[in-house]
Amino acid sequence: MSAKPKLYYFDGRGKMESIRWLLAAAGVEFEEEFLETRDQYEKLLQGGSLLFQQVPMVEIDGMKMVQTRAILSYIAAKYNLYGKDLKERALIDMYVEGTNDLMGFILMFPFLSAEDKEKQRAFIVQKATSRYFPVYEKVLKDHGQDFLVGNNFSWADVHLLEAILMVEEKKSDVLSGFPQLQAFKARISSIPAIKKFLQPGSQRKPVPDDKYVETVRRVLRMYYDVKAN
């Protein structure tokens, strides 16, 4: 029996959260080692585990994988969440890249000043409702299927649900004008593996707090200010 994947990151969302989501969606149990000190990070660097000197890093199938996109692609392909042919994979890639762009606006939100957070909150909601959500609303309406690609559950569905929930944390009624996405959210959230991940006590991480921000800044020596878009 192969070892469980092991995730090396902070005890918080960041770039690792989508990896946690995808593993959970595939029904894969995983272990985590949380970075809390600079010494832990330096040990990984000096040991050659971080190819590009950065986390996330995931130990899986005898590999020490870095680069979030590479890790996610591998997991999606390994657990049959990446479409049945090249065309479906291309669609999944397009949709994932779109949601990834949207989630990128949220990634650095915890590191902003209070004033910049209000500006960024409005920016996130505006982009979600004018550029990104309309795309997925139209896709679902046009093909009339339960999932984004090939009428099969895929990485694209997982990523979109994650993005929806992240934006809802900034504006709870953000889906009010998107009936297809409302139904999609309910449908994907009811899939047993996803439903389990959304329950309290799972390895899903909460909204980043001040402790998370302080830990990341200390470990990575982030002494610069982060600005809103």
PDB file of C-alpha atoms in Angstrom:
ATOM      1  CA  MET A   1       0.000   0.000   0.000  1.00  0.00           C
ATOM      2  CA  SER A   2       1.472   3.337  -1.040  1.00  0.00           C
ATOM      3  CA  ALA A   3       2.058   6.050   1.532  1.00  0.00           C
ATOM      4  CA  LYS A   4      -0.402   8.876   1.902  1.00  0.00           C
ATOM      5  CA  PRO A   5       0.525  12.112   0.132  1.00  0.00           C
ATOM      6  CA  LYS A   6       2.227  14.507   2.525  1.00  0.00           C
ATOM      7  CA  LEU A   7       1.697  18.245   2.201  1.00  0.00           C
ATOM      8  CA  TYR A   8       4.248  20.818   3.354  1.00  0.00           C
ATOM      9  CA  TYR A   9       2.807  24.273   3.894  1.00  0.00           C
ATOM     10  CA  PHE A  10       1.447  26.640   6.499  1.00  0.00           C
ATOM     11  CA  ASP A  11      -1.586  25.850   8.652  1.00  0.00           C
ATOM     12  CA  GLY A  12      -3.785  27.924   6.395  1.00  0.00           C
ATOM     13  CA  ARG A  13      -5.175  28.184   2.899  1.00  0.00           C
ATOM     14  CA  GLY A  14      -2.784  29.949   0.551  1.00  0.00           C
ATOM     15  CA  LYS A  15      -1.735  28.055  -2.556  1.00  0.00           C
ATOM     16  CA  MET A  16      -2.066  24.673  -0.864  1.00  0.00           C
ATOM     17  CA  GLU A  17      -5.813  24.891  -0.313  1.00  0.00           C
ATOM     18  CA  SER A  18      -6.735  23.935  -3.889  1.00  0.00           C
ATOM     19  CA  ILE A  19      -4.513  20.870  -3.532  1.00  0.00           C
ATOM     20  CA  ARG A  20      -6.330  19.890  -0.341  1.00  0.00           C
ATOM     21  CA  TRP A  21      -9.650  20.361  -2.149  1.00  0.00           C
ATOM     22  CA  LEU A  22      -8.641  18.176  -5.083  1.00  0.00           C
ATOM     23  CA  LEU A  23      -7.266  15.368  -2.948  1.00  0.00           C
ATOM     24  CA  ALA A  24     -10.413  15.439  -0.824  1.00  0.00           C
ATOM     25  CA  ALA A  25     -12.601  15.378  -3.948  1.00  0.00           C
ATOM     26  CA  ALA A  26     -10.703  12.287  -5.116  1.00  0.00           C
ATOM     27  CA  GLY A  27     -11.297  10.647  -1.745  1.00  0.00           C
ATOM     28  CA  VAL A  28      -7.577  10.559  -0.962  1.00  0.00           C
ATOM     29  CA  GLU A  29      -6.374  10.775   2.627  1.00  0.00           C
ATOM     30  CA  PHE A  30      -3.316  12.934   3.151  1.00  0.00           C
ATOM     31  CA  GLU A  31      -0.951  14.078   5.880  1.00  0.00           C
ATOM     32  CA  GLU A  32       0.308  17.594   6.531  1.00  0.00           C
ATOM     33  CA  GLU A  33       3.422  19.137   8.015  1.00  0.00           C
ATOM     34  CA  PHE A  34       2.850  22.760   8.926  1.00  0.00           C
ATOM     35  CA  LEU A  35       5.634  25.285   8.600  1.00  0.00           C
ATOM     36  CA  GLU A  36       5.786  27.326  11.794  1.00  0.00           C
ATOM     37  CA  THR A  37       9.425  28.405  11.973  1.00  0.00           C
ATOM     38  CA  ARG A  38      12.097  29.713   9.644  1.00  0.00           C
ATOM     39  CA  ASP A  39      14.275  26.761  10.671  1.00  0.00           C
ATOM     40  CA  GLN A  40      11.763  24.284   9.224  1.00  0.00           C
ATOM     41  CA  TYR A  41      11.752  26.158   5.948  1.00  0.00           C
ATOM     42  CA  GLU A  42      15.556  26.399   5.857  1.00  0.00           C
ATOM     43  CA  LYS A  43      15.799  22.645   6.463  1.00  0.00           C
ATOM     44  CA  LEU A  44      13.635  21.952   3.407  1.00  0.00           C
ATOM     45  CA  LEU A  45      15.712  24.370   1.356  1.00  0.00           C
ATOM     46  CA  GLN A  46      19.023  22.910   2.451  1.00  0.00           C
ATOM     47  CA  GLY A  47      17.780  19.372   1.901  1.00  0.00           C
ATOM     48  CA  GLY A  48      16.994  20.133  -1.731  1.00  0.00           C
ATOM     49  CA  SER A  49      13.286  19.398  -1.334  1.00  0.00           C
ATOM     50  CA  LEU A  50      12.128  22.751  -2.741  1.00  0.00           C
ATOM     51  CA  LEU A  51      13.150  22.769  -6.390  1.00  0.00           C
ATOM     52  CA  PHE A  52      12.385  26.456  -6.865  1.00  0.00           C
ATOM     53  CA  GLN A  53      12.919  27.387  -3.213  1.00  0.00           C
ATOM     54  CA  GLN A  54       9.220  27.763  -2.462  1.00  0.00           C
ATOM     55  CA  VAL A  55       6.182  25.951  -1.111  1.00  0.00           C
ATOM     56  CA  PRO A  56       3.689  24.294  -1.601  1.00  0.00           C
ATOM     57  CA  MET A  57       5.531  20.980  -1.727  1.00  0.00           C
ATOM     58  CA  VAL A  58       3.822  17.607  -1.859  1.00  0.00           C
ATOM     59  CA  GLU A  59       5.398  14.194  -1.401  1.00  0.00           C
ATOM     60  CA  ILE A  60       3.450  11.785  -3.584  1.00  0.00           C
ATOM     61  CA  ASP A  61       4.327   8.530  -5.367  1.00  0.00           C
ATOM     62  CA  GLY A  62       7.984   8.854  -4.478  1.00  0.00           C
ATOM     63  CA  MET A  63       8.241  12.420  -5.804  1.00  0.00           C
ATOM     64  CA  LYS A  64       8.706  15.734  -4.067  1.00  0.00           C
ATOM     65  CA  MET A  65       6.493  17.897  -6.233  1.00  0.00           C
ATOM     66  CA  VAL A  66       6.496  21.697  -6.287  1.00  0.00           C
ATOM     67  CA  GLN A  67       4.672  24.281  -8.414  1.00  0.00           C
ATOM     68  CA  THR A  68       0.968  24.316  -7.619  1.00  0.00           C
ATOM     69  CA  ARG A  69      -0.261  23.815 -11.172  1.00  0.00           C
ATOM     70  CA  ALA A  70       1.990  20.786 -11.715  1.00  0.00           C
ATOM     71  CA  ILE A  71       0.804  19.214  -8.461  1.00  0.00           C
ATOM     72  CA  LEU A  72      -2.857  19.785  -9.275  1.00  0.00           C
ATOM     73  CA  SER A  73      -2.494  18.442 -12.835  1.00  0.00           C
ATOM     74  CA  TYR A  74      -0.843  15.284 -11.553  1.00  0.00           C
ATOM     75  CA  ILE A  75      -3.553  14.674  -8.956  1.00  0.00           C
ATOM     76  CA  ALA A  76      -6.332  15.346 -11.465  1.00  0.00           C
ATOM     77  CA  ALA A  77      -4.849  12.916 -13.991  1.00  0.00           C
ATOM     78  CA  LYS A  78      -4.043  10.231 -11.404  1.00  0.00           C
ATOM     79  CA  TYR A  79      -7.559  10.188  -9.989  1.00  0.00           C
ATOM     80  CA  ASN A  80      -9.510  10.531 -13.252  1.00  0.00           C
ATOM     81  CA  LEU A  81     -10.608  14.121 -12.713  1.00  0.00           C
ATOM     82  CA  TYR A  82      -9.022  15.427 -15.923  1.00  0.00           C
ATOM     83  CA  GLY A  83     -11.457  14.494 -18.690  1.00  0.00           C
ATOM     84  CA  LYS A  84     -11.545  11.529 -21.052  1.00  0.00           C
ATOM     85  CA  ASP A  85      -9.612  13.027 -23.981  1.00  0.00           C
ATOM     86  CA  LEU A  86      -7.389  15.913 -25.019  1.00  0.00           C
ATOM     87  CA  LYS A  87     -10.290  18.247 -25.878  1.00  0.00           C
ATOM     88  CA  GLU A  88     -11.932  17.760 -22.502  1.00  0.00           C
ATOM     89  CA  ARG A  89      -8.582  18.320 -20.811  1.00  0.00           C
ATOM     90  CA  ALA A  90      -8.181  21.581 -22.732  1.00  0.00           C
ATOM     91  CA  LEU A  91     -11.610  22.773 -21.546  1.00  0.00           C
ATOM     92  CA  ILE A  92     -10.813  21.803 -17.971  1.00  0.00           C
ATOM     93  CA  ASP A  93      -7.536  23.720 -18.216  1.00  0.00           C
ATOM     94  CA  MET A  94      -9.312  26.821 -19.527  1.00  0.00           C
ATOM     95  CA  TYR A  95     -11.951  26.794 -16.807  1.00  0.00           C
ATOM     96  CA  VAL A  96      -9.402  26.104 -14.074  1.00  0.00           C
ATOM     97  CA  GLU A  97      -7.190  28.951 -15.284  1.00  0.00           C
ATOM     98  CA  GLY A  98     -10.198  31.287 -15.167  1.00  0.00           C
ATOM     99  CA  THR A  99     -11.119  30.369 -11.608  1.00  0.00           C
ATOM    100  CA  ASN A 100      -7.443  30.509 -10.667  1.00  0.00           C
ATOM    101  CA  ASP A 101      -7.274  34.099 -11.916  1.00  0.00           C
ATOM    102  CA  LEU A 102     -10.260  34.985  -9.744  1.00  0.00           C
ATOM    103  CA  MET A 103      -8.847  33.207  -6.712  1.00  0.00           C
ATOM    104  CA  GLY A 104      -5.578  35.043  -7.229  1.00  0.00           C
ATOM    105  CA  PHE A 105      -7.344  38.295  -6.333  1.00  0.00           C
ATOM    106  CA  ILE A 106      -8.288  36.713  -2.992  1.00  0.00           C
ATOM    107  CA  LEU A 107      -4.998  34.972  -2.196  1.00  0.00           C
ATOM    108  CA  MET A 108      -3.219  38.052  -0.842  1.00  0.00           C
ATOM    109  CA  PHE A 109      -6.332  39.581   0.750  1.00  0.00           C
ATOM    110  CA  PRO A 110      -5.312  38.677   4.345  1.00  0.00           C
ATOM    111  CA  PHE A 111      -2.032  40.570   3.926  1.00  0.00           C
ATOM    112  CA  LEU A 112      -3.670  43.885   3.008  1.00  0.00           C
ATOM    113  CA  SER A 113      -4.254  46.879   5.244  1.00  0.00           C
ATOM    114  CA  ALA A 114      -7.805  47.462   6.511  1.00  0.00           C
ATOM    115  CA  GLU A 115      -8.291  50.271   3.985  1.00  0.00           C
ATOM    116  CA  ASP A 116      -6.993  48.193   1.089  1.00  0.00           C
ATOM    117  CA  LYS A 117      -9.143  45.230   2.126  1.00  0.00           C
ATOM    118  CA  GLU A 118     -12.322  47.222   1.531  1.00  0.00           C
ATOM    119  CA  LYS A 119     -11.094  48.281  -1.909  1.00  0.00           C
ATOM    120  CA  GLN A 120     -10.053  44.745  -2.752  1.00  0.00           C
ATOM    121  CA  ARG A 121     -13.353  43.292  -1.534  1.00  0.00           C
ATOM    122  CA  ALA A 122     -15.251  45.487  -3.982  1.00  0.00           C
ATOM    123  CA  PHE A 123     -12.761  44.644  -6.744  1.00  0.00           C
ATOM    124  CA  ILE A 124     -13.147  40.884  -6.155  1.00  0.00           C
ATOM    125  CA  VAL A 125     -16.941  41.014  -6.253  1.00  0.00           C
ATOM    126  CA  GLN A 126     -16.924  43.212  -9.349  1.00  0.00           C
ATOM    127  CA  LYS A 127     -14.572  40.875 -11.230  1.00  0.00           C
ATOM    128  CA  ALA A 128     -16.458  37.763 -10.123  1.00  0.00           C
ATOM    129  CA  THR A 129     -19.852  39.052 -11.215  1.00  0.00           C
ATOM    130  CA  SER A 130     -18.810  40.774 -14.442  1.00  0.00           C
ATOM    131  CA  ARG A 131     -15.998  38.632 -15.858  1.00  0.00           C
ATOM    132  CA  TYR A 132     -15.851  35.145 -14.329  1.00  0.00           C
ATOM    133  CA  PHE A 133     -19.220  33.944 -13.034  1.00  0.00           C
ATOM    134  CA  PRO A 134     -21.067  34.883 -16.258  1.00  0.00           C
ATOM    135  CA  VAL A 135     -18.785  32.515 -18.189  1.00  0.00           C
ATOM    136  CA  TYR A 136     -19.610  29.502 -16.042  1.00  0.00           C
ATOM    137  CA  GLU A 137     -23.287  30.463 -15.856  1.00  0.00           C
ATOM    138  CA  LYS A 138     -23.439  30.414 -19.681  1.00  0.00           C
ATOM    139  CA  VAL A 139     -21.518  27.153 -19.994  1.00  0.00           C
ATOM    140  CA  LEU A 140     -23.898  25.364 -17.631  1.00  0.00           C
ATOM    141  CA  LYS A 141     -26.984  26.905 -19.248  1.00  0.00           C
ATOM    142  CA  ASP A 142     -25.891  26.158 -22.810  1.00  0.00           C
ATOM    143  CA  HIS A 143     -25.095  22.469 -22.382  1.00  0.00           C
ATOM    144  CA  GLY A 144     -27.690  21.787 -19.674  1.00  0.00           C
ATOM    145  CA  GLN A 145     -25.500  19.252 -17.897  1.00  0.00           C
ATOM    146  CA  ASP A 146     -24.633  18.805 -14.240  1.00  0.00           C
ATOM    147  CA  PHE A 147     -20.888  19.366 -14.642  1.00  0.00           C
ATOM    148  CA  LEU A 148     -18.732  21.816 -16.555  1.00  0.00           C
ATOM    149  CA  VAL A 149     -17.023  19.350 -18.903  1.00  0.00           C
ATOM    150  CA  GLY A 150     -18.229  16.114 -20.519  1.00  0.00           C
ATOM    151  CA  ASN A 151     -21.027  15.698 -17.979  1.00  0.00           C
ATOM    152  CA  ASN A 152     -18.494  14.124 -15.614  1.00  0.00           C
ATOM    153  CA  PHE A 153     -17.179  15.393 -12.302  1.00  0.00           C
ATOM    154  CA  SER A 154     -13.745  16.953 -12.861  1.00  0.00           C
ATOM    155  CA  TRP A 155     -11.065  19.219 -11.467  1.00  0.00           C
ATOM    156  CA  ALA A 156     -12.880  22.156 -13.098  1.00  0.00           C
ATOM    157  CA  ASP A 157     -15.952  21.574 -10.929  1.00  0.00           C
ATOM    158  CA  VAL A 158     -13.891  21.318  -7.750  1.00  0.00           C
ATOM    159  CA  HIS A 159     -11.984  24.492  -8.519  1.00  0.00           C
ATOM    160  CA  LEU A 160     -15.122  26.462  -9.380  1.00  0.00           C
ATOM    161  CA  LEU A 161     -16.886  25.467  -6.164  1.00  0.00           C
ATOM    162  CA  GLU A 162     -13.830  26.474  -4.157  1.00  0.00           C
ATOM    163  CA  ALA A 163     -13.798  29.857  -5.913  1.00  0.00           C
ATOM    164  CA  ILE A 164     -17.528  30.402  -5.381  1.00  0.00           C
ATOM    165  CA  LEU A 165     -17.246  29.772  -1.654  1.00  0.00           C
ATOM    166  CA  MET A 166     -14.248  32.094  -1.399  1.00  0.00           C
ATOM    167  CA  VAL A 167     -16.117  34.939  -3.097  1.00  0.00           C
ATOM    168  CA  GLU A 168     -19.206  34.294  -0.968  1.00  0.00           C
ATOM    169  CA  GLU A 169     -17.026  34.954   2.068  1.00  0.00           C
ATOM    170  CA  LYS A 170     -16.583  38.467   0.690  1.00  0.00           C
ATOM    171  CA  LYS A 171     -20.271  38.924  -0.307  1.00  0.00           C
ATOM    172  CA  SER A 172     -22.729  36.282   0.832  1.00  0.00           C
ATOM    173  CA  ASP A 173     -25.351  36.912  -1.877  1.00  0.00           C
ATOM    174  CA  VAL A 174     -22.900  37.152  -4.767  1.00  0.00           C
ATOM    175  CA  LEU A 175     -24.697  34.345  -6.648  1.00  0.00           C
ATOM    176  CA  SER A 176     -28.089  36.068  -6.501  1.00  0.00           C
ATOM    177  CA  GLY A 177     -28.044  36.759 -10.249  1.00  0.00           C
ATOM    178  CA  PHE A 178     -26.659  33.371 -11.245  1.00  0.00           C
ATOM    179  CA  PRO A 179     -29.301  30.614 -10.942  1.00  0.00           C
ATOM    180  CA  GLN A 180     -27.204  28.028 -12.780  1.00  0.00           C
ATOM    181  CA  LEU A 181     -24.301  28.566 -10.398  1.00  0.00           C
ATOM    182  CA  GLN A 182     -26.622  28.388  -7.400  1.00  0.00           C
ATOM    183  CA  ALA A 183     -27.797  24.960  -8.561  1.00  0.00           C
ATOM    184  CA  PHE A 184     -24.226  23.945  -9.405  1.00  0.00           C
ATOM    185  CA  LYS A 185     -23.035  24.898  -5.926  1.00  0.00           C
ATOM    186  CA  ALA A 186     -25.772  22.815  -4.276  1.00  0.00           C
ATOM    187  CA  ARG A 187     -25.143  19.884  -6.602  1.00  0.00           C
ATOM    188  CA  ILE A 188     -21.356  19.719  -6.210  1.00  0.00           C
ATOM    189  CA  SER A 189     -21.547  20.368  -2.455  1.00  0.00           C
ATOM    190  CA  SER A 190     -23.733  17.276  -2.092  1.00  0.00           C
ATOM    191  CA  ILE A 191     -21.174  14.903  -3.639  1.00  0.00           C
ATOM    192  CA  PRO A 192     -20.156  12.699  -0.683  1.00  0.00           C
ATOM    193  CA  ALA A 193     -16.414  13.427  -0.775  1.00  0.00           C
ATOM    194  CA  ILE A 194     -17.037  17.172  -1.106  1.00  0.00           C
ATOM    195  CA  LYS A 195     -19.748  17.156   1.536  1.00  0.00           C
ATOM    196  CA  LYS A 196     -17.323  15.453   3.933  1.00  0.00           C
ATOM    197  CA  PHE A 197     -14.610  18.041   3.215  1.00  0.00           C
ATOM    198  CA  LEU A 198     -17.047  20.883   3.922  1.00  0.00           C
ATOM    199  CA  GLN A 199     -17.904  19.527   7.359  1.00  0.00           C
ATOM    200  CA  PRO A 200     -16.286  20.894  10.544  1.00  0.00           C
ATOM    201  CA  GLY A 201     -13.221  18.937  11.561  1.00  0.00           C
ATOM    202  CA  SER A 202     -12.002  18.267   8.021  1.00  0.00           C
ATOM    203  CA  GLN A 203      -8.611  19.369   6.674  1.00  0.00           C
ATOM    204  CA  ARG A 204     -10.202  22.323   4.930  1.00  0.00           C
ATOM    205  CA  LYS A 205      -8.701  25.489   6.341  1.00  0.00           C
ATOM    206  CA  PRO A 206     -10.685  28.468   7.688  1.00  0.00           C
ATOM    207  CA  VAL A 207     -10.519  32.049   6.460  1.00  0.00           C
ATOM    208  CA  PRO A 208      -6.930  33.214   7.093  1.00  0.00           C
ATOM    209  CA  ASP A 209      -6.529  35.119  10.345  1.00  0.00           C
ATOM    210  CA  ASP A 210      -3.826  37.357  11.834  1.00  0.00           C
ATOM    211  CA  LYS A 211      -1.910  34.376  13.227  1.00  0.00           C
ATOM    212  CA  TYR A 212      -1.652  32.840   9.748  1.00  0.00           C
ATOM    213  CA  VAL A 213      -0.469  36.136   8.275  1.00  0.00           C
ATOM    214  CA  GLU A 214       2.137  36.602  11.003  1.00  0.00           C
ATOM    215  CA  THR A 215       3.440  33.039  10.558  1.00  0.00           C
ATOM    216  CA  VAL A 216       3.773  33.381   6.786  1.00  0.00           C
ATOM    217  CA  ARG A 217       5.532  36.730   7.099  1.00  0.00           C
ATOM    218  CA  ARG A 218       7.944  35.360   9.711  1.00  0.00           C
ATOM    219  CA  VAL A 219       8.806  32.114   7.928  1.00  0.00           C
ATOM    220  CA  LEU A 220       9.173  33.679   4.469  1.00  0.00           C
ATOM    221  CA  ARG A 221      10.607  36.950   5.807  1.00  0.00           C
ATOM    222  CA  MET A 222       7.924  38.995   4.068  1.00  0.00           C
ATOM    223  CA  TYR A 223       8.830  42.459   5.287  1.00  0.00           C
ATOM    224  CA  TYR A 224       7.196  44.353   2.454  1.00  0.00           C
ATOM    225  CA  ASP A 225       3.656  45.732   2.244  1.00  0.00           C
ATOM    226  CA  VAL A 226       1.092  44.107  -0.046  1.00  0.00           C
ATOM    227  CA  LYS A 227      -1.107  46.432  -2.087  1.00  0.00           C
ATOM    228  CA  ALA A 228      -4.610  45.951  -3.464  1.00  0.00           C
ATOM    229  CA  ASN A 229      -5.224  45.478  -7.187  1.00  0.00           C
TER     230      ASN A 229
END
